mmCIF file of C-alpha atoms in Angstrom:
data_model
loop_
_atom_site.group_PDB
_atom_site.id
_atom_site.type_symbol
_atom_site.label_atom_id
_atom_site.label_comp_id
_atom_site.label_asym_id
_atom_site.label_seq_id
_atom_site.Cartn_x
_atom_site.Cartn_y
_atom_site.Cartn_z
ATOM 1 C CA MET C 218 -9.973 6.637 23.217
ATOM 2 C CA GLY C 219 -13.453 5.241 22.665
ATOM 3 C CA ARG C 220 -14.575 3.364 25.748
ATOM 4 C CA ALA C 221 -14.918 0.139 23.739
ATOM 5 C CA MET C 222 -11.401 0.216 22.302
ATOM 6 C CA LYS C 223 -8.603 -1.999 23.545
ATOM 7 C CA GLU C 224 -4.933 -1.385 23.062
ATOM 8 C CA LEU C 225 -3.400 -3.316 20.155
ATOM 9 C CA PRO C 226 0.264 -4.366 20.469
ATOM 10 C CA LEU C 227 2.355 -2.217 18.131
ATOM 11 C CA ALA C 228 3.951 -5.338 16.632
ATOM 12 C CA GLU C 229 0.520 -6.306 15.257
ATOM 13 C CA VAL C 230 -0.037 -3.079 13.325
ATOM 14 C CA TYR C 231 1.530 -4.242 10.053
ATOM 15 C CA LYS C 232 -1.075 -6.984 9.681
ATOM 16 C CA LEU C 233 -3.751 -4.317 9.344
ATOM 17 C CA ILE C 234 -1.930 -2.014 6.924
ATOM 18 C CA GLU C 235 -0.043 -4.486 4.723
ATOM 19 C CA PRO C 236 -3.214 -5.776 2.974
ATOM 20 C CA GLY C 237 -3.806 -2.258 1.585
ATOM 21 C CA PRO C 238 -7.250 -1.262 2.878
ATOM 22 C CA VAL C 239 -8.755 2.159 2.378
ATOM 23 C CA VAL C 240 -8.197 4.103 5.595
ATOM 24 C CA LEU C 241 -9.291 7.390 7.087
ATOM 25 C CA LEU C 242 -6.678 9.913 8.183
ATOM 26 C CA THR C 243 -7.632 12.422 10.840
ATOM 27 C CA THR C 244 -5.856 15.604 11.841
ATOM 28 C CA ALA C 245 -6.516 18.439 14.266
ATOM 29 C CA ALA C 246 -5.222 21.955 13.853
ATOM 30 C CA ARG C 247 -6.177 25.051 15.771
ATOM 31 C CA GLY C 248 -8.854 23.127 17.632
ATOM 32 C CA ARG C 249 -10.496 21.864 14.444
ATOM 33 C CA ALA C 250 -10.602 18.184 13.530
ATOM 34 C CA ASN C 251 -10.696 16.929 9.972
ATOM 35 C CA VAL C 252 -10.784 13.564 8.221
ATOM 36 C CA MET C 253 -9.863 12.368 4.732
ATOM 37 C CA ALA C 254 -9.970 9.038 2.889
ATOM 38 C CA MET C 255 -6.618 7.578 1.870
ATOM 39 C CA SER C 256 -5.395 4.604 -0.153
ATOM 40 C CA TRP C 257 -1.812 5.577 -0.861
ATOM 41 C CA HIS C 258 -0.007 4.186 2.166
ATOM 42 C CA MET C 259 2.343 1.302 2.983
ATOM 43 C CA MET C 260 4.259 -0.267 5.839
ATOM 44 C CA VAL C 261 7.893 0.844 6.181
ATOM 45 C CA GLU C 262 8.977 -1.040 9.312
ATOM 46 C CA PHE C 263 7.477 -3.694 11.600
ATOM 47 C CA THR C 264 8.462 -2.283 14.984
ATOM 48 C CA PRO C 265 8.270 0.409 15.963
ATOM 49 C CA PRO C 266 5.673 0.435 13.200
ATOM 50 C CA LEU C 267 6.395 2.988 10.500
ATOM 51 C CA ILE C 268 3.911 3.837 7.746
ATOM 52 C CA ALA C 269 4.510 5.959 4.661
ATOM 53 C CA CYS C 270 1.625 7.820 3.067
ATOM 54 C CA ILE C 271 0.887 10.381 0.398
ATOM 55 C CA VAL C 272 -1.246 13.334 1.458
ATOM 56 C CA SER C 273 -1.705 15.659 -1.491
ATOM 57 C CA SER C 274 -0.889 19.293 -0.985
ATOM 58 C CA ALA C 275 -4.308 19.868 -2.601
ATOM 59 C CA ASP C 276 -5.951 18.201 0.396
ATOM 60 C CA PHE C 277 -7.053 20.400 3.274
ATOM 61 C CA SER C 278 -5.424 17.886 5.648
ATOM 62 C CA PHE C 279 -1.974 18.481 4.194
ATOM 63 C CA ARG C 280 -1.290 21.686 6.075
ATOM 64 C CA ALA C 281 -2.537 20.288 9.376
ATOM 65 C CA LEU C 282 -0.369 17.202 9.002
ATOM 66 C CA ARG C 283 2.705 19.186 8.069
ATOM 67 C CA THR C 284 2.209 21.711 10.839
ATOM 68 C CA THR C 285 1.166 19.528 13.752
ATOM 69 C CA LYS C 286 3.122 16.420 12.659
ATOM 70 C CA GLU C 287 0.366 14.281 14.144
ATOM 71 C CA CYS C 288 -2.495 12.218 12.750
ATOM 72 C CA VAL C 289 -4.615 9.147 13.311
ATOM 73 C CA ILE C 290 -5.051 6.383 10.758
ATOM 74 C CA ALA C 291 -8.450 4.790 11.291
ATOM 75 C CA ILE C 292 -9.439 1.606 9.480
ATOM 76 C CA PRO C 293 -13.064 1.210 8.443
ATOM 77 C CA ALA C 294 -14.834 -2.096 7.779
ATOM 78 C CA VAL C 295 -17.060 -2.524 4.731
ATOM 79 C CA ALA C 296 -20.175 -1.308 6.582
ATOM 80 C CA LEU C 297 -18.648 2.196 6.496
ATOM 81 C CA ALA C 298 -18.008 2.217 2.742
ATOM 82 C CA GLU C 299 -20.676 4.817 1.937
ATOM 83 C CA LYS C 300 -19.287 7.122 4.624
ATOM 84 C CA VAL C 301 -15.735 6.650 3.374
ATOM 85 C CA VAL C 302 -16.815 7.812 -0.085
ATOM 86 C CA ALA C 303 -18.736 10.710 1.465
ATOM 87 C CA VAL C 304 -15.562 11.731 3.331
ATOM 88 C CA GLY C 305 -13.715 11.750 0.017
ATOM 89 C CA ASN C 306 -16.343 13.838 -1.706
ATOM 90 C CA CYS C 307 -16.308 16.904 0.540
ATOM 91 C CA SER C 308 -13.598 19.192 1.870
ATOM 92 C CA GLY C 309 -12.783 20.094 5.431
ATOM 93 C CA GLU C 310 -12.178 23.581 4.163
ATOM 94 C CA GLU C 311 -15.935 23.987 3.719
ATOM 95 C CA VAL C 312 -17.603 21.696 6.231
ATOM 96 C CA ASP C 313 -17.100 19.830 9.492
ATOM 97 C CA LYS C 314 -16.687 16.472 7.855
ATOM 98 C CA PHE C 315 -17.284 14.427 10.994
ATOM 99 C CA SER C 316 -20.760 15.856 11.529
ATOM 100 C CA THR C 317 -21.550 16.117 7.801
ATOM 101 C CA VAL C 318 -20.733 12.467 7.168
ATOM 102 C CA GLY C 319 -21.823 11.099 10.534
ATOM 103 C CA LEU C 320 -18.607 9.915 12.099
ATOM 104 C CA THR C 321 -17.707 10.299 15.771
ATOM 105 C CA PRO C 322 -14.359 11.822 16.769
ATOM 106 C CA VAL C 323 -13.044 10.599 20.101
ATOM 107 C CA PRO C 324 -9.894 11.732 21.890
ATOM 108 C CA GLY C 325 -6.741 9.660 21.534
ATOM 109 C CA ALA C 326 -4.083 9.159 24.186
ATOM 110 C CA LEU C 327 -0.917 10.644 22.691
ATOM 111 C CA VAL C 328 -1.928 12.888 19.772
ATOM 112 C CA GLN C 329 -4.407 15.700 19.275
ATOM 113 C CA ALA C 330 -5.929 14.168 16.140
ATOM 114 C CA PRO C 331 -9.090 12.232 17.012
ATOM 115 C CA LEU C 332 -9.796 8.530 16.719
ATOM 116 C CA VAL C 333 -12.874 7.534 14.711
ATOM 117 C CA ALA C 334 -15.257 5.638 16.984
ATOM 118 C CA GLU C 335 -16.876 3.655 14.146
ATOM 119 C CA CYS C 336 -13.588 2.229 12.837
ATOM 120 C CA PHE C 337 -12.368 -1.187 14.003
ATOM 121 C CA ALA C 338 -8.764 0.012 14.416
ATOM 122 C CA ASN C 339 -7.164 3.374 15.149
ATOM 123 C CA LEU C 340 -3.457 4.174 14.968
ATOM 124 C CA GLU C 341 -2.090 7.288 16.658
ATOM 125 C CA CYS C 342 0.826 8.549 14.573
ATOM 126 C CA ARG C 343 3.606 11.122 14.605
ATOM 127 C CA VAL C 344 5.459 12.308 11.502
ATOM 128 C CA VAL C 345 9.102 11.189 11.666
ATOM 129 C CA GLU C 346 10.395 11.955 8.164
ATOM 130 C CA THR C 347 9.612 14.834 5.828
ATOM 131 C CA ARG C 348 12.448 14.904 3.261
ATOM 132 C CA LEU C 349 10.132 13.701 0.496
ATOM 133 C CA VAL C 350 7.218 15.986 1.334
ATOM 134 C CA ASN C 351 8.161 18.761 -1.039
ATOM 135 C CA ARG C 352 8.770 16.528 -4.045
ATOM 136 C CA PHE C 353 6.179 13.778 -3.489
ATOM 137 C CA ASN C 354 3.873 14.759 -0.592
ATOM 138 C CA LEU C 355 5.298 11.666 1.096
ATOM 139 C CA PHE C 356 5.247 11.487 4.889
ATOM 140 C CA VAL C 357 6.685 8.735 7.065
ATOM 141 C CA LEU C 358 4.732 8.200 10.284
ATOM 142 C CA GLU C 359 5.510 6.296 13.446
ATOM 143 C CA VAL C 360 2.594 4.579 15.120
ATOM 144 C CA VAL C 361 2.908 5.452 18.791
ATOM 145 C CA LYS C 362 -0.324 3.889 20.075
ATOM 146 C CA ALA C 363 -2.772 1.490 18.486
ATOM 147 C CA TRP C 364 -6.385 0.634 19.340
ATOM 148 C CA ARG C 365 -8.725 -2.122 18.288
ATOM 149 C CA ASP C 366 -12.490 -2.391 18.739
ATOM 150 C CA PRO C 367 -13.013 -5.921 20.084
ATOM 151 C CA ALA C 368 -16.713 -5.746 19.223
ATOM 152 C CA GLN C 369 -15.881 -5.804 15.503
ATOM 153 C CA LYS C 370 -14.756 -9.356 14.906
ATOM 154 C CA ALA C 371 -13.121 -10.416 11.614
ATOM 155 C CA PRO C 372 -13.900 -7.088 9.917
ATOM 156 C CA ARG C 373 -13.802 -7.135 6.134
ATOM 157 C CA THR C 374 -11.965 -4.138 4.674
ATOM 158 C CA ILE C 375 -12.377 -2.366 1.330
ATOM 159 C CA HIS C 376 -9.726 -1.789 -1.327
ATOM 160 C CA HIS C 377 -10.120 1.057 -3.818
ATOM 161 C CA ARG C 378 -9.769 0.350 -7.518
ATOM 162 C CA GLY C 379 -10.634 3.849 -8.722
ATOM 163 C CA TYR C 380 -13.765 5.967 -9.072
ATOM 164 C CA GLY C 381 -15.706 4.456 -6.206
ATOM 165 C CA THR C 382 -15.119 0.821 -7.196
ATOM 166 C CA PHE C 383 -13.943 -1.302 -4.292
ATOM 167 C CA SER C 384 -12.960 -4.914 -3.744
ATOM 168 C CA VAL C 385 -14.218 -6.226 -0.431
ATOM 169 C CA ASP C 386 -12.173 -8.867 1.391
ATOM 170 C CA GLY C 387 -13.490 -12.281 0.371
ATOM 171 C CA GLU C 388 -12.156 -15.764 0.922
ATOM 172 C CA GLU C 389 -9.245 -16.260 3.348
ATOM 173 C CA LEU C 390 -6.265 -18.304 2.174
ATOM 174 C CA LYS C 391 -3.684 -19.822 4.523
ATOM 175 C CA ILE C 392 -0.455 -21.131 3.042
ATOM 176 C CA ALA C 393 2.433 -22.276 5.209
ATOM 177 C CA SER C 394 5.012 -19.474 5.035
ATOM 178 C CA ARG C 395 8.247 -18.532 6.700
ATOM 179 C CA MET C 396 7.598 -14.834 6.075
ATOM 180 C CA PRO C 397 6.097 -12.591 8.789
ATOM 181 C CA MET O 20 7.239 -8.930 -23.357
ATOM 182 C CA GLY O 21 5.176 -12.133 -23.349
ATOM 183 C CA ARG O 22 3.533 -12.581 -26.715
ATOM 184 C CA ALA O 23 0.077 -12.497 -25.129
ATOM 185 C CA MET O 24 0.621 -9.188 -23.312
ATOM 186 C CA LYS O 25 -0.935 -5.927 -24.408
ATOM 187 C CA GLU O 26 0.274 -2.503 -23.478
ATOM 188 C CA LEU O 27 -1.660 -0.920 -20.621
ATOM 189 C CA PRO O 28 -2.010 2.884 -20.616
ATOM 190 C CA LEU O 29 0.210 4.351 -17.885
ATOM 191 C CA ALA O 30 -2.720 6.347 -16.507
ATOM 192 C CA GLU O 31 -4.438 3.040 -15.603
ATOM 193 C CA VAL O 32 -1.581 1.734 -13.479
ATOM 194 C CA TYR O 33 -2.792 3.189 -10.182
ATOM 195 C CA LYS O 34 -5.986 1.111 -10.331
ATOM 196 C CA LEU O 35 -3.866 -2.040 -10.039
ATOM 197 C CA ILE O 36 -1.553 -0.896 -7.233
ATOM 198 C CA GLU O 37 -3.892 1.219 -5.093
ATOM 199 C CA PRO O 38 -5.891 -1.801 -3.819
ATOM 200 C CA GLY O 39 -2.721 -3.158 -2.183
ATOM 201 C CA PRO O 40 -2.213 -6.601 -3.753
ATOM 202 C CA VAL O 41 0.820 -8.750 -3.102
ATOM 203 C CA VAL O 42 3.172 -8.277 -6.046
ATOM 204 C CA LEU O 43 6.357 -9.825 -7.346
ATOM 205 C CA LEU O 44 9.404 -7.656 -7.913
ATOM 206 C CA THR O 45 11.980 -8.812 -10.431
ATOM 207 C CA THR O 46 15.511 -7.566 -10.955
ATOM 208 C CA ALA O 47 18.427 -8.519 -13.165
ATOM 209 C CA ALA O 48 22.067 -7.941 -12.314
ATOM 210 C CA ARG O 49 25.136 -9.314 -14.033
ATOM 211 C CA GLY O 50 22.951 -11.409 -16.305
ATOM 212 C CA ARG O 51 21.102 -13.050 -13.453
ATOM 213 C CA ALA O 52 17.379 -12.542 -12.897
ATOM 214 C CA ASN O 53 15.742 -12.714 -9.506
ATOM 215 C CA VAL O 54 12.254 -12.331 -8.076
ATOM 216 C CA MET O 55 10.859 -11.527 -4.643
ATOM 217 C CA ALA O 56 7.394 -11.181 -3.122
ATOM 218 C CA MET O 57 6.455 -7.725 -1.877
ATOM 219 C CA SER O 58 3.536 -6.152 -0.030
ATOM 220 C CA TRP O 59 5.055 -2.894 1.168
ATOM 221 C CA HIS O 60 4.321 -0.587 -1.760
ATOM 222 C CA MET O 61 2.012 2.318 -2.564
ATOM 223 C CA MET O 62 1.127 4.743 -5.343
ATOM 224 C CA VAL O 63 2.881 8.122 -5.176
ATOM 225 C CA GLU O 64 1.580 9.825 -8.338
ATOM 226 C CA PHE O 65 -1.037 9.056 -11.009
ATOM 227 C CA THR O 66 0.895 10.032 -14.130
ATOM 228 C CA PRO O 67 3.600 9.449 -14.875
ATOM 229 C CA PRO O 68 2.858 6.662 -12.426
ATOM 230 C CA LEU O 69 5.176 6.640 -9.428
ATOM 231 C CA ILE O 70 5.265 3.808 -6.898
ATOM 232 C CA ALA O 71 7.124 3.726 -3.595
ATOM 233 C CA CYS O 72 8.257 0.410 -2.157
ATOM 234 C CA ILE O 73 10.366 -1.033 0.637
ATOM 235 C CA VAL O 74 12.973 -3.578 -0.377
ATOM 236 C CA SER O 75 14.844 -4.722 2.699
ATOM 237 C CA SER O 76 18.599 -4.556 2.613
ATOM 238 C CA ALA O 77 18.400 -8.149 3.905
ATOM 239 C CA ASP O 78 16.797 -9.176 0.586
ATOM 240 C CA PHE O 79 19.081 -10.419 -2.174
ATOM 241 C CA SER O 80 17.159 -8.135 -4.582
ATOM 242 C CA PHE O 81 18.202 -5.000 -2.697
ATOM 243 C CA ARG O 82 21.666 -4.763 -4.208
ATOM 244 C CA ALA O 83 20.415 -5.416 -7.758
ATOM 245 C CA LEU O 84 17.747 -2.750 -7.410
ATOM 246 C CA ARG O 85 20.119 -0.197 -5.958
ATOM 247 C CA THR O 86 22.800 -0.903 -8.534
ATOM 248 C CA THR O 87 20.781 -1.255 -11.753
ATOM 249 C CA LYS O 88 17.992 1.135 -10.737
ATOM 250 C CA GLU O 89 15.551 -1.020 -12.686
ATOM 251 C CA CYS O 90 12.895 -3.570 -11.800
ATOM 252 C CA VAL O 91 9.565 -5.022 -12.859
ATOM 253 C CA ILE O 92 6.518 -5.167 -10.620
ATOM 254 C CA ALA O 93 4.411 -8.147 -11.652
ATOM 255 C CA ILE O 94 0.926 -8.681 -10.252
ATOM 256 C CA PRO O 95 -0.219 -12.265 -9.642
ATOM 257 C CA ALA O 96 -3.821 -13.426 -9.483
ATOM 258 C CA VAL O 97 -4.964 -15.803 -6.761
ATOM 259 C CA ALA O 98 -4.132 -18.904 -8.810
ATOM 260 C CA LEU O 99 -0.449 -18.072 -8.237
ATOM 261 C CA ALA O 100 -0.725 -17.798 -4.440
ATOM 262 C CA GLU O 101 1.267 -20.959 -3.713
ATOM 263 C CA LYS O 102 4.043 -19.794 -6.014
ATOM 264 C CA VAL O 103 4.076 -16.354 -4.423
ATOM 265 C CA VAL O 104 4.663 -17.918 -1.018
ATOM 266 C CA ALA O 105 7.319 -20.206 -2.504
ATOM 267 C CA VAL O 106 9.072 -17.121 -3.916
ATOM 268 C CA GLY O 107 9.041 -15.609 -0.435
ATOM 269 C CA ASN O 108 10.451 -18.739 1.156
ATOM 270 C CA CYS O 109 13.701 -19.073 -0.790
ATOM 271 C CA SER O 110 16.563 -16.704 -1.600
ATOM 272 C CA GLY O 111 17.976 -15.773 -4.983
ATOM 273 C CA GLU O 112 21.358 -15.923 -3.334
ATOM 274 C CA GLU O 113 21.047 -19.720 -3.250
ATOM 275 C CA VAL O 114 18.772 -20.699 -6.134
ATOM 276 C CA ASP O 115 17.395 -19.567 -9.488
ATOM 277 C CA LYS O 116 14.010 -18.691 -8.106
ATOM 278 C CA PHE O 117 12.239 -18.624 -11.461
ATOM 279 C CA SER O 118 13.062 -22.245 -12.234
ATOM 280 C CA THR O 119 12.800 -23.409 -8.615
ATOM 281 C CA VAL O 120 9.310 -21.972 -8.209
ATOM 282 C CA GLY O 121 8.134 -22.493 -11.780
ATOM 283 C CA LEU O 122 7.701 -18.963 -13.087
ATOM 284 C CA THR O 123 8.646 -17.821 -16.596
ATOM 285 C CA PRO O 124 10.846 -14.749 -17.078
ATOM 286 C CA VAL O 125 10.240 -12.944 -20.364
ATOM 287 C CA PRO O 126 12.100 -9.901 -21.672
ATOM 288 C CA GLY O 127 10.597 -6.471 -21.162
ATOM 289 C CA ALA O 128 10.845 -3.552 -23.551
ATOM 290 C CA LEU O 129 12.687 -0.863 -21.605
ATOM 291 C CA VAL O 130 14.398 -2.509 -18.640
ATOM 292 C CA GLN O 131 16.665 -5.523 -18.158
ATOM 293 C CA ALA O 132 14.559 -7.004 -15.359
ATOM 294 C CA PRO O 133 12.199 -9.648 -16.734
ATOM 295 C CA LEU O 134 8.424 -9.688 -16.856
ATOM 296 C CA VAL O 135 6.680 -12.680 -15.278
ATOM 297 C CA ALA O 136 4.651 -14.458 -17.954
ATOM 298 C CA GLU O 137 2.134 -15.925 -15.504
ATOM 299 C CA CYS O 138 1.174 -12.553 -13.966
ATOM 300 C CA PHE O 139 -1.814 -10.613 -15.311
ATOM 301 C CA ALA O 140 0.027 -7.273 -15.228
ATOM 302 C CA ASN O 141 3.684 -6.287 -15.474
ATOM 303 C CA LEU O 142 5.100 -2.830 -14.810
ATOM 304 C CA GLU O 143 8.563 -1.915 -16.059
ATOM 305 C CA CYS O 144 10.092 0.536 -13.565
ATOM 306 C CA ARG O 145 13.089 2.769 -13.064
ATOM 307 C CA VAL O 146 14.253 4.089 -9.694
ATOM 308 C CA VAL O 147 13.790 7.870 -9.560
ATOM 309 C CA GLU O 148 14.410 8.660 -5.885
ATOM 310 C CA THR O 149 16.841 7.156 -3.404
ATOM 311 C CA ARG O 150 17.127 9.697 -0.562
ATOM 312 C CA LEU O 151 15.237 7.405 1.826
ATOM 313 C CA VAL O 152 17.050 4.202 0.878
ATOM 314 C CA ASN O 153 19.680 4.398 3.592
ATOM 315 C CA ARG O 154 17.271 5.161 6.418
ATOM 316 C CA PHE O 155 14.209 3.171 5.347
ATOM 317 C CA ASN O 156 15.085 0.969 2.320
ATOM 318 C CA LEU O 157 12.457 3.104 0.534
ATOM 319 C CA PHE O 158 12.686 3.436 -3.238
ATOM 320 C CA VAL O 159 10.490 5.559 -5.496
ATOM 321 C CA LEU O 160 9.963 4.017 -8.931
ATOM 322 C CA GLU O 161 8.575 5.435 -12.153
ATOM 323 C CA VAL O 162 6.563 3.029 -14.268
ATOM 324 C CA VAL O 163 7.865 3.516 -17.805
ATOM 325 C CA LYS O 164 5.920 0.751 -19.574
ATOM 326 C CA ALA O 165 2.961 -1.334 -18.474
ATOM 327 C CA TRP O 166 1.578 -4.621 -19.776
ATOM 328 C CA ARG O 167 -1.648 -6.516 -19.230
ATOM 329 C CA ASP O 168 -2.526 -10.092 -20.125
ATOM 330 C CA PRO O 169 -5.933 -9.834 -21.841
ATOM 331 C CA ALA O 170 -6.503 -13.571 -21.380
ATOM 332 C CA GLN O 171 -6.803 -13.070 -17.594
ATOM 333 C CA LYS O 172 -10.138 -11.327 -17.196
ATOM 334 C CA ALA O 173 -11.236 -9.833 -13.860
ATOM 335 C CA PRO O 174 -8.322 -11.385 -11.967
ATOM 336 C CA ARG O 175 -8.750 -11.630 -8.202
ATOM 337 C CA THR O 176 -5.672 -10.511 -6.278
ATOM 338 C CA ILE O 177 -4.361 -11.546 -2.863
ATOM 339 C CA HIS O 178 -3.610 -9.311 0.106
ATOM 340 C CA HIS O 179 -1.177 -10.437 2.781
ATOM 341 C CA ARG O 180 -2.199 -10.307 6.422
ATOM 342 C CA GLY O 181 0.939 -11.889 7.816
ATOM 343 C CA TYR O 182 2.441 -15.393 8.027
ATOM 344 C CA GLY O 183 0.913 -16.747 4.848
ATOM 345 C CA THR O 184 -2.636 -15.585 5.570
ATOM 346 C CA PHE O 185 -4.202 -13.770 2.634
ATOM 347 C CA SER O 186 -7.501 -12.085 1.865
ATOM 348 C CA VAL O 187 -8.650 -12.788 -1.666
ATOM 349 C CA ASP O 188 -10.665 -10.133 -3.500
ATOM 350 C CA GLY O 189 -14.354 -10.870 -2.942
ATOM 351 C CA GLU O 190 -17.471 -8.858 -3.640
ATOM 352 C CA GLU O 191 -17.170 -5.709 -5.772
ATOM 353 C CA LEU O 192 -18.761 -2.517 -4.455
ATOM 354 C CA LYS O 193 -19.549 0.504 -6.627
ATOM 355 C CA ILE O 194 -20.407 3.783 -4.945
ATOM 356 C CA ALA O 195 -20.797 7.031 -6.884
ATOM 357 C CA SER O 196 -17.616 9.002 -6.217
ATOM 358 C CA ARG O 197 -15.922 12.124 -7.468
ATOM 359 C CA MET O 198 -12.507 10.761 -6.567
ATOM 360 C CA PRO O 199 -10.250 9.092 -9.179
#
């Protein structure tokens, strides 16, 4: 992991994914790391945290994810928005996206896919369900280790509304609720 | 549909769901409508639009959704935040949540589940995939008709971060992108 990262309790993971931020998904296959931008993901279970996601079979990451059954979901704050779009606009088939875009891969603890040093959270994941891969490119992942960068306080995330238009987290609302 | 609603092209649906807003999910079974709050959902396909969601088997809506295979996903703007939390804090097993919370059910065109008049978008859905229901409570829905309230311009949505804490859409970012 990055030297600045601290372990995040797995029971806290859903709070980062449930709001629906754009994330990066990293894979590593045959010694080669790759990264893609992703917005089609959701929580499936609180703990152990399960996340479903769609990784198109047209994406270069698809084969690595299906083969290795490992990935990292890295969550960027708004300062990385330009890099997130740059990640989405090139293919790992042609370039080393980490060096092209200017992101730093760092080793995780439990999976071969790298963490992204610049992101405020990184989730090491293993694929646990593949029945809907053929029909929908839908993977279910279990988060097996989670990291948080304590230097990034109250990060604002970005939410994709299509064609490079994003909503950035604004005002925070707190309403008394019985729901987790 | 509500008299003020206009049909939204199905190819535009993903722009509303991809950012990850809290939504309401309505069902109707044996003549009785119900509504729940939901944040665990994601796009699966652009067109026809497919949406995956988790509806817990502990929720009263679960049985209606599994039995009727129909629902409506209604998207509330921030002005409805208090009502969204109120929806999450009571059960349709005990009360008529529409009248308790003060939301207006209106008939849809293709499904029995009602639209929510106060929401700025309503998506009529049919269940198209149930293989992951038993293990994960995961349904895949096809949006068969979509509605938009033209009177609600540039609505800001809310994103749940746990226990009644929400991020409201803030600043809009536009970055040239090749991605839809």
